[in-house]
Amino acid sequence: MDYAFGIIDGIIACFTANLSWDYLAMTYWFLIFVEFPRYYLTDIVAAVRYGVTWRSRRRREAIARRQLFVERPLVTILAPGKNEGENLYRLLESLREQTYDNFEVIIVDDGSDDATPLICADLQKAGMIKHYFRMNERGGKASAANYGLEHASGKYLVHIDSDSSLDRDAIEQILIPFYMDRDVRGVGGCIKVRNIDDSMCTSMQALEYLRTIQIGRMATDMLGIFHIISGAFGAFETDTIRQIGGWDIGPGLDGDLTQKLRKAGYKVKFANKAVCLTNVPVKWSKLFMQRLRWSKSLIRFRVRKHRDILWSDRNFSFLNMASNLDCIIYDCIFNYIWVFYIITLVLSNVDRIADVMLVGWLIRLSFSIMAFVVMQCVSERTHQERRLGALLLFHSIYMGYFLRVARLIGHTVELFFYSSYHDNWNPRKTSMVAQEEGL
């Protein structure tokens, strides 16, 4: 009890005696000057702009929607994957309910060893899919996607994960940006968590996706530096994807393809109303391995493969450079600076580290509450997501420590050991070819 009162007295002392602006700036400089401007302030600005431009945007969207339904282009929906048979019916059911219905469905089976062939045969007989292609030997997701691309007949191609499902107007919403700006060649959908109640792990990811995808990508889209069309739900002009060579081998296929589009001089946009629900890892260990893979892709593609975007005079674009730098600086370099920050913070506050960490958590919690209010202002399903607010108490630990450590490890092993070429995510022979060709 005395210890508890001591902690409380320490906190009060921090607020009454030490919590000046100078103290805050010196002690929590990483949070205030690095994280707040990029991850909180830009989100607030994006949400305000979204509200201010609502009327004009609604008029432009209405005009684009009319053009879409007058033209009614054929859309190819491509779902490559392995051992996804049990998920396909739910995906196809969500497609049957779409407000836009002029599409064909192509399923590419990347060497499944489950019941996928039998399931797809039944689905094809029922007329729910147009083409089912089976690769007898696994070649990796990029290989499967490119095979489907060869057989696509649609003007636009929608790439979707087989374990996903769509809101009723998702296809319509993801096509509208193509008719709002004819220079757009790729559009990213808004990914949300479907298995939100499976575990604490999935609920935490649901809150993360709200912040980093629905709001975060609205912000990067507003700034012109939107840099990743999610592989779970993205739309492309089919001829343009063929022109830039389709998908390259490796993890982070979505970010790589987005960079290729930008480097070719095309625009990419984010459609926050085009909502796709997807399953996320249920266990912390699976989530950690997923984020390791994602982090490796940043080094492999943005630091190595597409580093020329930072200085090349061929199709040079300041926004493309800024888009790549945003990822490299905030998702990679600042992670290493964070390690230095935490070490110096601990060493300089040994005698009161509990108080310092607690005050830092309270500051971050206040920022997170502010961000959550912003999320609620733009979300289309606030009544379902409002209960996620209780997780804000733990969200700073999840985002600030768990995910940051995963990124640090992923970046480090990829920087020094080219670890992504040895992951089981791709077949070994495929990764060897990719390494030889510098992909």
Short mmCIF file of N, CA, C and O in Angstrom, two decimals, residues 25 30 52 76-77 98 128 148 173 179 216 222 283 317 333 349 351 355 379 396 403 409:
data_model
loop_
_atom_site.label_atom_id
_atom_site.label_comp_id
_atom_site.label_asym_id
_atom_site.label_seq_id
_atom_site.Cartn_x
_atom_site.Cartn_y
_atom_site.Cartn_z
N ALA A 25 9.32 18.46 -23.57
CA ALA A 25 10.09 18.44 -24.82
C ALA A 25 11.37 17.63 -24.69
O ALA A 25 11.76 16.90 -25.59
N PHE A 30 10.65 12.21 -28.59
CA PHE A 30 10.36 11.27 -29.67
C PHE A 30 8.85 11.21 -29.94
O PHE A 30 8.41 11.23 -31.09
N VAL A 52 -14.71 18.84 -44.61
CA VAL A 52 -14.88 20.12 -45.30
C VAL A 52 -15.21 19.93 -46.77
O VAL A 52 -16.02 20.67 -47.35
N THR A 76 -12.39 -8.04 -64.01
CA THR A 76 -11.89 -9.36 -63.63
C THR A 76 -11.56 -9.36 -62.15
O THR A 76 -10.77 -8.53 -61.69
N ILE A 77 -12.16 -10.28 -61.42
CA ILE A 77 -11.85 -10.43 -60.00
C ILE A 77 -10.94 -11.64 -59.85
O ILE A 77 -11.34 -12.77 -60.16
N GLN A 98 -23.04 -7.87 -54.82
CA GLN A 98 -22.48 -6.56 -55.17
C GLN A 98 -23.45 -5.70 -55.98
O GLN A 98 -24.22 -6.20 -56.80
N MET A 128 -20.50 -19.78 -60.38
CA MET A 128 -20.02 -18.73 -59.47
C MET A 128 -18.62 -18.24 -59.82
O MET A 128 -18.20 -17.18 -59.38
N GLY A 148 -3.13 -15.67 -63.57
CA GLY A 148 -4.50 -15.17 -63.68
C GLY A 148 -4.58 -13.93 -64.54
O GLY A 148 -5.54 -13.75 -65.31
N GLN A 173 -17.40 1.04 -55.33
CA GLN A 173 -16.63 2.11 -54.69
C GLN A 173 -15.17 2.10 -55.10
O GLN A 173 -14.55 3.15 -55.23
N TYR A 179 -12.84 6.88 -62.56
CA TYR A 179 -13.68 7.79 -63.34
C TYR A 179 -13.66 9.22 -62.80
O TYR A 179 -14.20 10.12 -63.44
N GLY A 216 -5.01 6.36 -41.68
CA GLY A 216 -3.63 6.58 -42.12
C GLY A 216 -3.50 6.71 -43.62
O GLY A 216 -2.78 7.59 -44.13
N MET A 222 -4.22 12.06 -49.16
CA MET A 222 -4.39 13.51 -49.16
C MET A 222 -3.07 14.20 -49.49
O MET A 222 -3.03 15.19 -50.24
N LYS A 283 -3.25 -15.69 -33.18
CA LYS A 283 -2.24 -15.85 -32.14
C LYS A 283 -1.13 -14.81 -32.30
O LYS A 283 -0.76 -14.42 -33.41
N SER A 317 9.80 12.16 -59.70
CA SER A 317 8.65 12.84 -59.10
C SER A 317 8.96 13.11 -57.65
O SER A 317 9.36 12.19 -56.91
N ILE A 333 14.12 3.96 -40.19
CA ILE A 333 15.20 4.72 -39.54
C ILE A 333 14.80 5.15 -38.14
O ILE A 333 15.58 5.00 -37.18
N ASN A 349 16.93 8.65 -16.19
CA ASN A 349 15.83 8.72 -15.21
C ASN A 349 15.75 7.43 -14.38
O ASN A 349 14.66 6.95 -14.08
N ASP A 351 16.24 6.77 -11.30
CA ASP A 351 15.60 6.85 -9.99
C ASP A 351 14.09 7.09 -10.06
O ASP A 351 13.39 6.96 -9.05
N ASP A 355 7.73 6.53 -12.93
CA ASP A 355 6.94 7.76 -13.10
C ASP A 355 7.03 8.27 -14.53
O ASP A 355 6.02 8.65 -15.14
N SER A 379 -15.55 6.51 -39.97
CA SER A 379 -15.89 5.10 -40.16
C SER A 379 -17.35 4.94 -40.57
O SER A 379 -18.22 5.71 -40.18
N SER A 396 -1.07 1.49 -26.94
CA SER A 396 0.26 2.08 -27.06
C SER A 396 1.35 1.04 -26.83
O SER A 396 2.42 1.11 -27.44
N LEU A 403 4.83 -4.18 -32.01
CA LEU A 403 5.01 -4.03 -33.46
C LEU A 403 6.36 -3.40 -33.80
O LEU A 403 6.99 -3.74 -34.80
N ILE A 409 13.46 -6.17 -35.76
CA ILE A 409 14.07 -7.46 -36.07
C ILE A 409 13.99 -7.75 -37.57
O ILE A 409 14.97 -8.16 -38.20
#
